[in-house]
PDB file of C-alpha atoms in Angstrom:
ATOM      1  CA  MET F   1      51.606  37.622  43.037  1.00 37.00           C
ATOM      2  CA  SER F   2      49.437  39.858  44.902  1.00 47.00           C
ATOM      3  CA  SER F   3      47.785  42.650  42.876  1.00 54.00           C
ATOM      4  CA  GLN F   4      49.167  46.233  43.919  1.00 74.00           C
ATOM      5  CA  SER F   5      46.784  48.307  46.212  1.00 85.00           C
ATOM      6  CA  ILE F   6      46.021  51.567  44.715  1.00 88.00           C
ATOM      7  CA  PRO F   7      43.563  54.020  46.357  1.00 91.00           C
ATOM      8  CA  CYS F   8      40.556  54.852  44.245  1.00 94.00           C
ATOM      9  CA  HIS F   9      37.904  57.442  44.319  1.00 94.00           C
ATOM     10  CA  LEU F  10      34.741  57.225  42.260  1.00 94.00           C
ATOM     11  CA  VAL F  11      33.271  60.709  41.157  1.00 97.00           C
ATOM     12  CA  SER F  12      29.605  60.910  40.717  1.00 97.00           C
ATOM     13  CA  TRP F  13      27.920  62.412  37.731  1.00 98.00           C
ATOM     14  CA  GLU F  14      26.497  64.927  39.996  1.00 98.00           C
ATOM     15  CA  GLU F  15      29.969  65.722  41.431  1.00 98.00           C
ATOM     16  CA  ALA F  16      31.636  65.842  37.955  1.00 99.00           C
ATOM     17  CA  TYR F  17      28.857  68.433  36.904  1.00 99.00           C
ATOM     18  CA  GLN F  18      29.576  70.657  39.952  1.00 99.00           C
ATOM     19  CA  LEU F  19      33.425  70.470  39.597  1.00 99.00           C
ATOM     20  CA  SER F  20      32.799  71.419  35.886  1.00 99.00           C
ATOM     21  CA  ARG F  21      30.546  74.149  36.849  1.00 99.00           C
ATOM     22  CA  ARG F  22      33.248  75.473  39.481  1.00 99.00           C
ATOM     23  CA  LEU F  23      36.070  75.482  36.712  1.00 99.00           C
ATOM     24  CA  ALA F  24      33.638  77.490  34.481  1.00 99.00           C
ATOM     25  CA  ARG F  25      33.378  80.196  37.340  1.00 98.00           C
ATOM     26  CA  SER F  26      36.823  80.357  37.793  1.00 98.00           C
ATOM     27  CA  ILE F  27      37.548  80.751  34.281  1.00 99.00           C
ATOM     28  CA  LYS F  28      34.690  83.442  33.862  1.00 98.00           C
ATOM     29  CA  SER F  29      35.976  85.225  37.020  1.00 98.00           C
ATOM     30  CA  SER F  30      39.381  85.525  35.611  1.00 98.00           C
ATOM     31  CA  GLY F  31      38.117  87.474  32.512  1.00 98.00           C
ATOM     32  CA  TYR F  32      39.726  85.049  30.329  1.00 98.00           C
ATOM     33  CA  ARG F  33      37.660  84.811  26.837  1.00 97.00           C
ATOM     34  CA  PRO F  34      39.032  81.987  24.518  1.00 98.00           C
ATOM     35  CA  GLN F  35      38.161  82.160  20.845  1.00 98.00           C
ATOM     36  CA  LEU F  36      38.399  78.299  20.898  1.00 98.00           C
ATOM     37  CA  VAL F  37      38.000  75.703  23.629  1.00 99.00           C
ATOM     38  CA  ILE F  38      39.827  72.569  23.246  1.00 98.00           C
ATOM     39  CA  ALA F  39      38.882  69.333  24.740  1.00 98.00           C
ATOM     40  CA  ILE F  40      41.570  66.558  25.344  1.00 97.00           C
ATOM     41  CA  GLY F  41      40.083  63.307  24.477  1.00 94.00           C
ATOM     42  CA  ARG F  42      38.842  61.303  26.151  1.00 93.00           C
ATOM     43  CA  GLY F  43      38.599  62.611  29.751  1.00 94.00           C
ATOM     44  CA  GLY F  44      38.080  66.246  28.874  1.00 97.00           C
ATOM     45  CA  TYR F  45      35.172  65.698  26.527  1.00 98.00           C
ATOM     46  CA  VAL F  46      32.693  66.004  29.297  1.00 98.00           C
ATOM     47  CA  PRO F  47      33.951  68.542  31.350  1.00 99.00           C
ATOM     48  CA  ALA F  48      34.776  70.712  28.367  1.00 99.00           C
ATOM     49  CA  ARG F  49      31.282  70.723  27.059  1.00 99.00           C
ATOM     50  CA  ILE F  50      29.858  71.556  30.769  1.00 99.00           C
ATOM     51  CA  VAL F  51      32.345  74.597  30.767  1.00 99.00           C
ATOM     52  CA  CYS F  52      31.183  75.678  27.354  1.00 99.00           C
ATOM     53  CA  ASP F  53      27.663  75.588  28.541  1.00 99.00           C
ATOM     54  CA  PHE F  54      28.469  78.036  31.534  1.00 98.00           C
ATOM     55  CA  LEU F  55      30.656  80.273  29.437  1.00 98.00           C
ATOM     56  CA  LEU F  56      27.935  80.242  26.571  1.00 98.00           C
ATOM     57  CA  HIS F  57      30.685  79.509  24.489  1.00 98.00           C
ATOM     58  CA  ASN F  58      29.834  77.362  21.225  1.00 97.00           C
ATOM     59  CA  MET F  59      33.340  77.088  19.780  1.00 97.00           C
ATOM     60  CA  LEU F  60      34.495  73.466  20.826  1.00 98.00           C
ATOM     61  CA  THR F  61      36.602  71.056  19.419  1.00 98.00           C
ATOM     62  CA  SER F  62      38.958  68.309  20.343  1.00 97.00           C
ATOM     63  CA  PHE F  63      41.897  66.140  19.798  1.00 96.00           C
ATOM     64  CA  LYS F  64      42.944  62.726  21.346  1.00 95.00           C
ATOM     65  CA  ILE F  65      45.855  62.153  23.467  1.00 94.00           C
ATOM     66  CA  GLU F  66      46.813  58.751  24.607  1.00 88.00           C
ATOM     67  CA  HIS F  67      48.707  58.095  27.807  1.00 73.00           C
ATOM     68  CA  TRP F  68      46.584  56.276  30.522  1.00 57.00           C
ATOM     69  CA  ASP F  69      45.111  52.814  29.780  1.00 56.00           C
ATOM     70  CA  THR F  70      42.588  51.651  32.115  1.00 56.00           C
ATOM     71  CA  ALA F  71      42.689  50.800  36.005  1.00 51.00           C
ATOM     72  CA  ALA F  72      45.651  53.061  36.406  1.00 53.00           C
ATOM     73  CA  SER F  73      47.822  51.356  33.679  1.00 54.00           C
ATOM     74  CA  MET F  74      50.033  54.171  32.103  1.00 57.00           C
ATOM     75  CA  ARG F  75      51.723  53.969  28.502  1.00 56.00           C
ATOM     76  CA  PRO F  76      55.697  54.960  28.217  1.00 67.00           C
ATOM     77  CA  GLU F  77      54.656  58.660  27.009  1.00 78.00           C
ATOM     78  CA  ALA F  78      51.735  60.626  25.917  1.00 83.00           C
ATOM     79  CA  ALA F  79      51.281  61.053  22.265  1.00 87.00           C
ATOM     80  CA  VAL F  80      48.685  62.735  20.255  1.00 88.00           C
ATOM     81  CA  ARG F  81      46.517  60.113  18.385  1.00 88.00           C
ATOM     82  CA  PHE F  82      43.839  61.875  16.589  1.00 91.00           C
ATOM     83  CA  PRO F  83      44.938  65.666  15.818  1.00 90.00           C
ATOM     84  CA  LEU F  84      43.013  68.841  15.584  1.00 95.00           C
ATOM     85  CA  ALA F  85      41.110  69.190  12.405  1.00 92.00           C
ATOM     86  CA  VAL F  86      40.773  73.066  12.839  1.00 95.00           C
ATOM     87  CA  ASP F  87      43.067  75.888  12.211  1.00 97.00           C
ATOM     88  CA  VAL F  88      44.209  77.685  15.678  1.00 97.00           C
ATOM     89  CA  ARG F  89      46.826  79.869  14.244  1.00 97.00           C
ATOM     90  CA  GLY F  90      46.507  83.001  16.300  1.00 98.00           C
ATOM     91  CA  GLN F  91      43.680  82.020  18.311  1.00 98.00           C
ATOM     92  CA  SER F  92      43.343  82.352  22.153  1.00 98.00           C
ATOM     93  CA  VAL F  93      42.596  78.640  23.222  1.00 99.00           C
ATOM     94  CA  LEU F  94      41.474  77.175  26.592  1.00 99.00           C
ATOM     95  CA  ILE F  95      42.531  73.535  26.743  1.00 99.00           C
ATOM     96  CA  ILE F  96      40.160  71.251  29.088  1.00 99.00           C
ATOM     97  CA  ASP F  97      41.124  68.031  30.573  1.00 98.00           C
ATOM     98  CA  ASP F  98      39.594  66.131  33.627  1.00 97.00           C
ATOM     99  CA  VAL F  99      42.723  65.768  35.752  1.00 97.00           C
ATOM    100  CA  THR F 100      46.295  66.541  36.011  1.00 96.00           C
ATOM    101  CA  ASP F 101      48.210  63.520  37.257  1.00 91.00           C
ATOM    102  CA  THR F 102      51.839  63.165  35.959  1.00 90.00           C
ATOM    103  CA  GLY F 103      51.241  66.548  33.976  1.00 92.00           C
ATOM    104  CA  ASP F 104      52.436  64.659  30.641  1.00 92.00           C
ATOM    105  CA  THR F 105      49.230  64.959  28.948  1.00 93.00           C
ATOM    106  CA  LEU F 106      48.671  68.762  29.553  1.00 95.00           C
ATOM    107  CA  ARG F 107      52.014  69.219  28.749  1.00 94.00           C
ATOM    108  CA  THR F 108      52.045  67.272  25.459  1.00 94.00           C
ATOM    109  CA  ALA F 109      48.571  69.159  24.602  1.00 96.00           C
ATOM    110  CA  ILE F 110      50.223  72.600  25.339  1.00 96.00           C
ATOM    111  CA  ASP F 111      53.195  71.827  23.248  1.00 96.00           C
ATOM    112  CA  TYR F 112      51.136  70.274  20.574  1.00 96.00           C
ATOM    113  CA  VAL F 113      49.004  73.438  20.191  1.00 97.00           C
ATOM    114  CA  LYS F 114      51.990  75.831  20.281  1.00 97.00           C
ATOM    115  CA  GLU F 115      53.383  74.004  17.303  1.00 95.00           C
ATOM    116  CA  LEU F 116      50.095  74.496  15.428  1.00 97.00           C
ATOM    117  CA  GLY F 117      50.649  78.410  16.071  1.00 98.00           C
ATOM    118  CA  ALA F 118      47.987  79.056  18.828  1.00 98.00           C
ATOM    119  CA  GLY F 119      48.280  82.439  20.224  1.00 98.00           C
ATOM    120  CA  GLU F 120      47.445  82.610  24.051  1.00 98.00           C
ATOM    121  CA  ILE F 121      47.129  79.231  25.647  1.00 98.00           C
ATOM    122  CA  ARG F 122      45.379  78.505  29.001  1.00 99.00           C
ATOM    123  CA  THR F 123      44.526  75.278  30.645  1.00 99.00           C
ATOM    124  CA  GLY F 124      41.794  74.090  32.969  1.00 99.00           C
ATOM    125  CA  VAL F 125      41.003  70.769  34.606  1.00 99.00           C
ATOM    126  CA  MET F 126      38.266  69.764  37.112  1.00 99.00           C
ATOM    127  CA  GLN F 127      40.871  68.108  39.564  1.00 98.00           C
ATOM    128  CA  HIS F 128      44.369  69.106  39.923  1.00 98.00           C
ATOM    129  CA  LYS F 129      46.519  66.485  41.816  1.00 97.00           C
ATOM    130  CA  THR F 130      49.254  68.482  43.631  1.00 96.00           C
ATOM    131  CA  ALA F 131      51.716  66.070  42.932  1.00 94.00           C
ATOM    132  CA  SER F 132      51.740  66.816  39.223  1.00 95.00           C
ATOM    133  CA  PRO F 133      54.762  69.030  38.163  1.00 95.00           C
ATOM    134  CA  VAL F 134      52.340  70.812  35.732  1.00 96.00           C
ATOM    135  CA  VAL F 135      49.814  73.192  37.219  1.00 98.00           C
ATOM    136  CA  PRO F 136      46.904  74.295  34.931  1.00 98.00           C
ATOM    137  CA  ASP F 137      45.954  77.821  34.903  1.00 98.00           C
ATOM    138  CA  PHE F 138      42.255  76.992  36.339  1.00 99.00           C
ATOM    139  CA  TYR F 139      41.049  74.327  38.269  1.00 98.00           C
ATOM    140  CA  ALA F 140      37.988  73.349  40.540  1.00 99.00           C
ATOM    141  CA  GLU F 141      39.682  71.197  43.243  1.00 98.00           C
ATOM    142  CA  GLU F 142      43.147  70.329  44.635  1.00 98.00           C
ATOM    143  CA  VAL F 143      43.847  66.681  45.489  1.00 97.00           C
ATOM    144  CA  LYS F 144      46.568  66.570  47.920  1.00 96.00           C
ATOM    145  CA  GLU F 145      46.646  62.619  48.472  1.00 93.00           C
ATOM    146  CA  TRP F 146      47.252  60.771  45.548  1.00 92.00           C
ATOM    147  CA  VAL F 147      44.005  58.503  44.456  1.00 94.00           C
ATOM    148  CA  TRP F 148      43.023  57.109  41.182  1.00 94.00           C
ATOM    149  CA  ILE F 149      40.191  58.990  40.084  1.00 96.00           C
ATOM    150  CA  ILE F 150      37.353  57.068  38.292  1.00 96.00           C
ATOM    151  CA  TYR F 151      35.087  59.498  36.341  1.00 97.00           C
ATOM    152  CA  PRO F 152      31.291  58.387  35.690  1.00 96.00           C
ATOM    153  CA  TRP F 153      32.165  58.225  31.831  1.00 97.00           C
ATOM    154  CA  ALA F 154      35.056  55.518  32.645  1.00 95.00           C
ATOM    155  CA  VAL F 155      33.638  53.444  35.273  1.00 95.00           C
ATOM    156  CA  HIS F 156      33.001  50.231  33.250  1.00 96.00           C
ATOM    157  CA  GLU F 157      36.401  50.277  31.543  1.00 94.00           C
ATOM    158  CA  ASP F 158      38.208  50.872  34.941  1.00 94.00           C
ATOM    159  CA  LEU F 159      35.951  48.096  36.593  1.00 96.00           C
ATOM    160  CA  VAL F 160      37.201  45.788  33.851  1.00 96.00           C
ATOM    161  CA  GLY F 161      40.840  46.830  34.362  1.00 94.00           C
ATOM    162  CA  PHE F 162      40.635  46.537  37.878  1.00 95.00           C
ATOM    163  CA  ALA F 163      38.993  43.173  37.867  1.00 96.00           C
ATOM    164  CA  GLU F 164      41.638  41.849  35.385  1.00 95.00           C
ATOM    165  CA  LYS F 165      44.440  42.883  38.077  1.00 94.00           C
ATOM    166  CA  VAL F 166      42.566  41.029  40.966  1.00 96.00           C
ATOM    167  CA  LEU F 167      42.725  37.787  38.993  1.00 97.00           C
ATOM    168  CA  ASP F 168      46.385  37.978  39.056  1.00 94.00           C
ATOM    169  CA  ASP F 169      45.802  36.549  42.643  1.00 94.00           C
ATOM    170  CA  GLY F 170      44.376  33.251  41.344  1.00 96.00           C
ATOM    171  CA  PRO F 171      40.929  32.128  39.983  1.00 97.00           C
ATOM    172  CA  ALA F 172      37.773  33.622  41.747  1.00 98.00           C
ATOM    173  CA  SER F 173      34.196  33.723  41.724  1.00 97.00           C
ATOM    174  CA  LEU F 174      32.144  36.870  41.226  1.00 97.00           C
ATOM    175  CA  GLU F 175      31.945  37.333  44.818  1.00 97.00           C
ATOM    176  CA  GLN F 176      35.689  36.848  45.377  1.00 97.00           C
ATOM    177  CA  VAL F 177      36.365  39.256  42.854  1.00 98.00           C
ATOM    178  CA  SER F 178      34.088  41.681  44.432  1.00 97.00           C
ATOM    179  CA  ALA F 179      35.823  41.280  47.542  1.00 97.00           C
ATOM    180  CA  ARG F 180      39.154  41.610  46.307  1.00 96.00           C
ATOM    181  CA  LEU F 181      38.203  44.913  44.523  1.00 96.00           C
ATOM    182  CA  LYS F 182      37.010  46.187  47.879  1.00 95.00           C
ATOM    183  CA  GLU F 183      40.103  45.300  49.796  1.00 94.00           C
ATOM    184  CA  ARG F 184      42.701  46.218  47.455  1.00 94.00           C
ATOM    185  CA  TYR F 185      40.968  49.291  45.575  1.00 94.00           C
ATOM    186  CA  ASP F 186      38.131  50.075  48.077  1.00 93.00           C
ATOM    187  CA  LEU F 187      35.989  49.634  45.038  1.00 94.00           C
ATOM    188  CA  SER F 188      32.118  48.447  45.275  1.00 93.00           C
ATOM    189  CA  ALA F 189      30.357  47.422  42.298  1.00 92.00           C
ATOM    190  CA  SER F 190      26.903  46.036  41.933  1.00 94.00           C
ATOM    191  CA  GLU F 191      26.297  42.536  41.034  1.00 95.00           C
ATOM    192  CA  GLU F 192      25.054  43.474  37.422  1.00 96.00           C
ATOM    193  CA  ASP F 193      28.001  45.799  36.660  1.00 96.00           C
ATOM    194  CA  LEU F 194      30.651  43.400  37.852  1.00 97.00           C
ATOM    195  CA  ALA F 195      29.003  40.541  35.896  1.00 97.00           C
ATOM    196  CA  GLU F 196      29.226  42.638  33.122  1.00 98.00           C
ATOM    197  CA  ALA F 197      32.849  43.559  33.270  1.00 97.00           C
ATOM    198  CA  MET F 198      33.694  39.753  33.821  1.00 97.00           C
ATOM    199  CA  ASP F 199      31.571  39.044  30.837  1.00 97.00           C
ATOM    200  CA  ASP F 200      33.879  41.338  28.847  1.00 97.00           C
ATOM    201  CA  LEU F 201      36.978  40.087  30.243  1.00 97.00           C
ATOM    202  CA  VAL F 202      36.073  36.569  29.029  1.00 97.00           C
ATOM    203  CA  GLY F 203      34.903  38.082  25.567  1.00 97.00           C
ATOM    204  CA  MET F 204      38.306  39.739  25.236  1.00 96.00           C
ATOM    205  CA  LYS F 205      39.919  36.429  26.070  1.00 96.00           C
ATOM    206  CA  LYS F 206      41.645  37.790  29.053  1.00 96.00           C
ATOM    207  CA  ALA F 207      39.868  35.372  31.615  1.00 97.00           C
ATOM    208  CA  GLU F 208      37.830  32.298  31.070  1.00 97.00           C
ATOM    209  CA  MET F 209      35.255  30.552  33.101  1.00 95.00           C
ATOM    210  CA  VAL F 210      36.285  27.375  35.419  1.00 94.00           C
ATOM    211  CA  GLY F 211      33.215  26.026  36.915  1.00 93.00           C
ATOM    212  CA  LYS F 212      31.848  29.063  38.859  1.00 93.00           C
ATOM    213  CA  ALA F 213      35.090  30.844  38.849  1.00 97.00           C
ATOM    214  CA  PHE F 214      36.955  33.170  36.627  1.00 98.00           C
ATOM    215  CA  ARG F 215      40.730  32.615  35.712  1.00 96.00           C
ATOM    216  CA  LYS F 216      42.911  35.127  34.128  1.00 96.00           C
ATOM    217  CA  VAL F 217      44.143  33.835  30.484  1.00 93.00           C
TER     218      VAL F 217
END
Protein backbone atom coordinates (compact mmCIF):
# COMPACT_ATOMS: atom_id res chain seq x y z
CA MET A 1 0.00 0.00 0.00
CA SER A 2 1.37 3.41 -0.95
CA SER A 3 2.07 5.73 1.95
CA GLN A 4 -0.19 8.77 2.17
CA SER A 5 1.16 12.02 0.78
CA ILE A 6 1.32 14.84 3.31
CA PRO A 7 2.40 18.39 2.47
CA CYS A 8 5.33 19.39 4.68
CA HIS A 9 7.12 22.64 5.40
CA LEU A 10 10.53 22.79 7.05
CA VAL A 11 11.07 25.82 9.28
CA SER A 12 14.67 26.98 9.59
CA TRP A 13 16.28 28.07 12.84
CA GLU A 14 16.30 31.67 11.63
CA GLU A 15 12.62 31.51 10.67
CA ALA A 16 11.71 30.02 14.06
CA TYR A 17 13.67 32.77 15.82
CA GLN A 18 11.95 35.51 13.85
CA LEU A 19 8.51 33.98 14.40
CA SER A 20 9.19 33.83 18.15
CA ARG A 21 10.37 37.42 18.06
CA ARG A 22 7.18 38.53 16.31
CA LEU A 23 5.14 36.59 18.84
CA ALA A 24 6.91 38.39 21.67
CA ARG A 25 6.26 41.77 20.04
CA SER A 26 2.56 40.95 19.76
CA ILE A 27 2.41 40.05 23.44
CA LYS A 28 4.37 43.13 24.44
CA SER A 29 2.21 45.49 22.40
CA SER A 30 -0.95 44.05 24.01
CA GLY A 31 0.22 45.20 27.40
CA TYR A 32 -0.15 41.73 28.91
CA ARG A 33 2.49 41.10 31.55
CA PRO A 34 2.20 37.55 32.87
CA GLN A 35 3.69 36.59 36.19
CA LEU A 36 4.65 33.22 34.77
CA VAL A 37 5.41 31.92 31.28
CA ILE A 38 4.67 28.23 30.76
CA ALA A 39 6.13 26.26 27.86
CA ILE A 40 4.23 23.24 26.58
CA GLY A 41 6.77 20.48 26.14
CA ARG A 42 8.23 19.67 23.84
CA GLY A 43 7.36 22.02 21.00
CA GLY A 44 7.03 25.12 23.13
CA TYR A 45 10.44 24.96 24.82
CA VAL A 46 12.43 26.97 22.27
CA PRO A 47 9.82 29.59 21.36
CA ALA A 48 8.98 30.15 25.04
CA ARG A 49 12.62 30.83 25.86
CA ILE A 50 12.94 33.29 22.97
CA VAL A 51 9.71 35.02 23.95
CA CYS A 52 10.99 35.36 27.51
CA ASP A 53 14.19 36.87 26.17
CA PHE A 54 12.34 39.62 24.31
CA LEU A 55 9.93 40.20 27.19
CA LEU A 56 12.89 40.40 29.60
CA HIS A 57 11.03 37.85 31.66
CA ASN A 58 12.81 35.23 33.77
CA MET A 59 9.89 33.31 35.25
CA LEU A 60 9.67 30.35 32.87
CA THR A 61 8.52 26.82 33.61
CA SER A 62 7.01 23.96 31.65
CA PHE A 63 4.94 20.81 31.57
CA LYS A 64 4.71 18.11 28.92
CA ILE A 65 1.65 17.17 26.91
CA GLU A 66 1.70 14.18 24.59
CA HIS A 67 -0.52 14.23 21.52
CA TRP A 68 1.55 14.08 18.34
CA ASP A 69 4.20 11.48 17.70
CA THR A 70 6.64 11.78 14.79
CA ALA A 71 5.79 12.34 11.14
CA ALA A 72 2.21 13.56 11.56
CA SER A 73 1.14 10.52 13.61
CA MET A 74 -1.37 11.41 16.33
CA ARG A 75 -2.27 9.76 19.63
CA PRO A 76 -5.98 9.27 20.40
CA GLU A 77 -6.09 12.25 22.76
CA ALA A 78 -3.85 14.88 24.28
CA ALA A 79 -2.79 14.21 27.87
CA VAL A 80 -0.43 15.73 30.42
CA ARG A 81 2.58 13.43 30.81
CA PHE A 82 4.83 15.44 33.14
CA PRO A 83 2.96 17.95 35.34
CA LEU A 84 3.87 21.45 36.46
CA ALA A 85 6.22 21.55 39.41
CA VAL A 86 5.25 25.05 40.62
CA ASP A 87 2.23 26.57 42.32
CA VAL A 88 0.28 28.69 39.81
CA ARG A 89 -2.69 29.52 42.05
CA GLY A 90 -3.83 33.09 41.43
CA GLN A 91 -1.01 33.84 39.01
CA SER A 92 -1.43 35.35 35.56
CA VAL A 93 0.15 32.99 33.06
CA LEU A 94 1.14 32.87 29.43
CA ILE A 95 1.15 29.41 27.83
CA ILE A 96 3.47 29.05 24.82
CA ASP A 97 3.55 26.33 22.17
CA ASP A 98 4.94 26.10 18.66
CA VAL A 99 1.74 25.64 16.63
CA THR A 100 -2.01 25.07 16.82
CA ASP A 101 -3.13 22.11 14.74
CA THR A 102 -6.15 20.22 16.05
CA GLY A 103 -6.22 22.59 19.01
CA ASP A 104 -6.35 19.65 21.43
CA THR A 105 -2.95 20.35 22.98
CA LEU A 106 -3.73 23.99 23.72
CA ARG A 107 -7.21 23.16 25.01
CA THR A 108 -5.75 20.50 27.31
CA ALA A 109 -3.13 22.95 28.56
CA ILE A 110 -5.70 25.65 29.32
CA ASP A 111 -7.98 23.22 31.16
CA TYR A 112 -5.06 21.80 33.13
CA VAL A 113 -3.78 25.20 34.27
CA LYS A 114 -7.32 26.28 35.18
CA GLU A 115 -7.69 23.19 37.36
CA LEU A 116 -4.51 24.20 39.17
CA GLY A 117 -6.09 27.53 40.06
CA ALA A 118 -4.24 29.92 37.77
CA GLY A 119 -5.61 33.45 37.46
CA GLU A 120 -5.66 35.07 34.03
CA ILE A 121 -4.59 32.65 31.30
CA ARG A 122 -3.46 33.68 27.84
CA THR A 123 -1.89 31.62 25.10
CA GLY A 124 0.60 32.19 22.30
CA VAL A 125 2.05 30.20 19.41
CA MET A 126 4.43 30.91 16.58
CA GLN A 127 2.09 29.58 13.91
CA HIS A 128 -1.67 29.27 14.06
CA LYS A 129 -3.32 26.94 11.57
CA THR A 130 -6.70 28.45 10.76
CA ALA A 131 -8.20 24.96 10.62
CA SER A 132 -7.71 24.73 14.39
CA PRO A 133 -10.92 25.25 16.38
CA VAL A 134 -8.85 26.76 19.19
CA VAL A 135 -7.51 30.24 18.47
CA PRO A 136 -4.63 31.43 20.68
CA ASP A 137 -4.59 34.93 22.11
CA PHE A 138 -1.32 35.65 20.35
CA TYR A 139 0.36 34.25 17.26
CA ALA A 140 3.05 35.39 14.87
CA GLU A 141 1.70 33.89 11.67
CA GLU A 142 -1.48 32.38 10.24
CA VAL A 143 -1.20 29.18 8.23
CA LYS A 144 -4.26 28.98 5.97
CA GLU A 145 -3.33 25.92 3.91
CA TRP A 146 -2.79 22.86 6.11
CA VAL A 147 0.76 21.51 6.07
CA TRP A 148 2.77 19.41 8.49
CA ILE A 149 5.29 21.86 9.91
CA ILE A 150 8.72 20.49 10.78
CA TYR A 151 10.60 22.63 13.27
CA PRO A 152 14.40 22.62 13.41
CA TRP A 153 14.43 20.99 16.84
CA ALA A 154 12.46 18.00 15.48
CA VAL A 155 13.97 17.47 12.03
CA HIS A 156 15.68 14.18 12.80
CA GLU A 157 12.75 12.47 14.50
CA ASP A 158 10.36 13.55 11.74
CA LEU A 159 12.81 12.37 9.10
CA VAL A 160 12.96 8.99 10.86
CA GLY A 161 9.17 8.85 11.00
CA PHE A 162 8.58 9.75 7.37
CA ALA A 163 11.36 7.43 6.20
CA GLU A 164 9.61 4.58 8.02
CA LYS A 165 6.36 5.47 6.25
CA VAL A 166 7.87 5.32 2.76
CA LEU A 167 9.19 1.82 3.48
CA ASP A 168 5.53 0.75 3.47
CA ASP A 169 5.90 0.85 -0.32
CA GLY A 170 8.56 -1.86 -0.21
CA PRO A 171 12.33 -2.17 0.23
CA ALA A 172 14.37 0.80 -0.93
CA SER A 173 17.96 1.93 -1.20
CA LEU A 174 19.04 5.17 0.45
CA GLU A 175 18.60 6.95 -2.88
CA GLN A 176 15.13 5.49 -3.35
CA VAL A 177 14.10 6.49 0.16
CA SER A 178 15.26 10.01 -0.64
CA ALA A 179 13.23 10.06 -3.85
CA ARG A 180 10.10 8.81 -2.09
CA LEU A 181 10.44 11.45 0.63
CA LYS A 182 10.65 14.13 -2.02
CA GLU A 183 7.71 12.75 -3.99
CA ARG A 184 5.36 12.11 -1.06
CA TYR A 185 6.26 14.88 1.36
CA ASP A 186 8.41 17.33 -0.63
CA LEU A 187 11.18 16.63 1.87
CA SER A 188 14.84 16.93 0.95
CA ALA A 189 17.57 15.60 3.21
CA SER A 190 21.32 15.37 2.87
CA GLU A 191 22.81 11.92 2.41
CA GLU A 192 24.38 12.18 5.87
CA ASP A 193 21.10 13.13 7.57
CA LEU A 194 19.12 10.43 5.78
CA ALA A 195 21.75 7.76 6.48
CA GLU A 196 21.62 8.65 10.18
CA ALA A 197 17.83 8.40 10.14
CA MET A 198 17.93 4.99 8.47
CA ASP A 199 20.58 3.79 10.93
CA ASP A 200 18.22 4.72 13.76
CA LEU A 201 15.33 2.86 12.12
CA VAL A 202 17.54 -0.22 11.93
CA GLY A 203 18.70 0.31 15.52
CA MET A 204 15.08 0.50 16.71
CA LYS A 205 14.38 -2.72 14.78
CA LYS A 206 11.80 -0.96 12.63
CA ALA A 207 13.83 -1.67 9.50
CA GLU A 208 16.56 -4.03 8.38
CA MET A 209 19.19 -4.09 5.68
CA VAL A 210 18.71 -6.51 2.80
CA GLY A 211 21.74 -6.11 0.60
CA LYS A 212 21.87 -2.37 -0.10
CA ALA A 213 18.17 -1.86 0.53
CA PHE A 214 16.20 -1.09 3.66
CA ARG A 215 13.12 -3.16 4.42
CA LYS A 216 10.47 -2.41 7.00
CA VAL A 217 10.32 -4.96 9.81
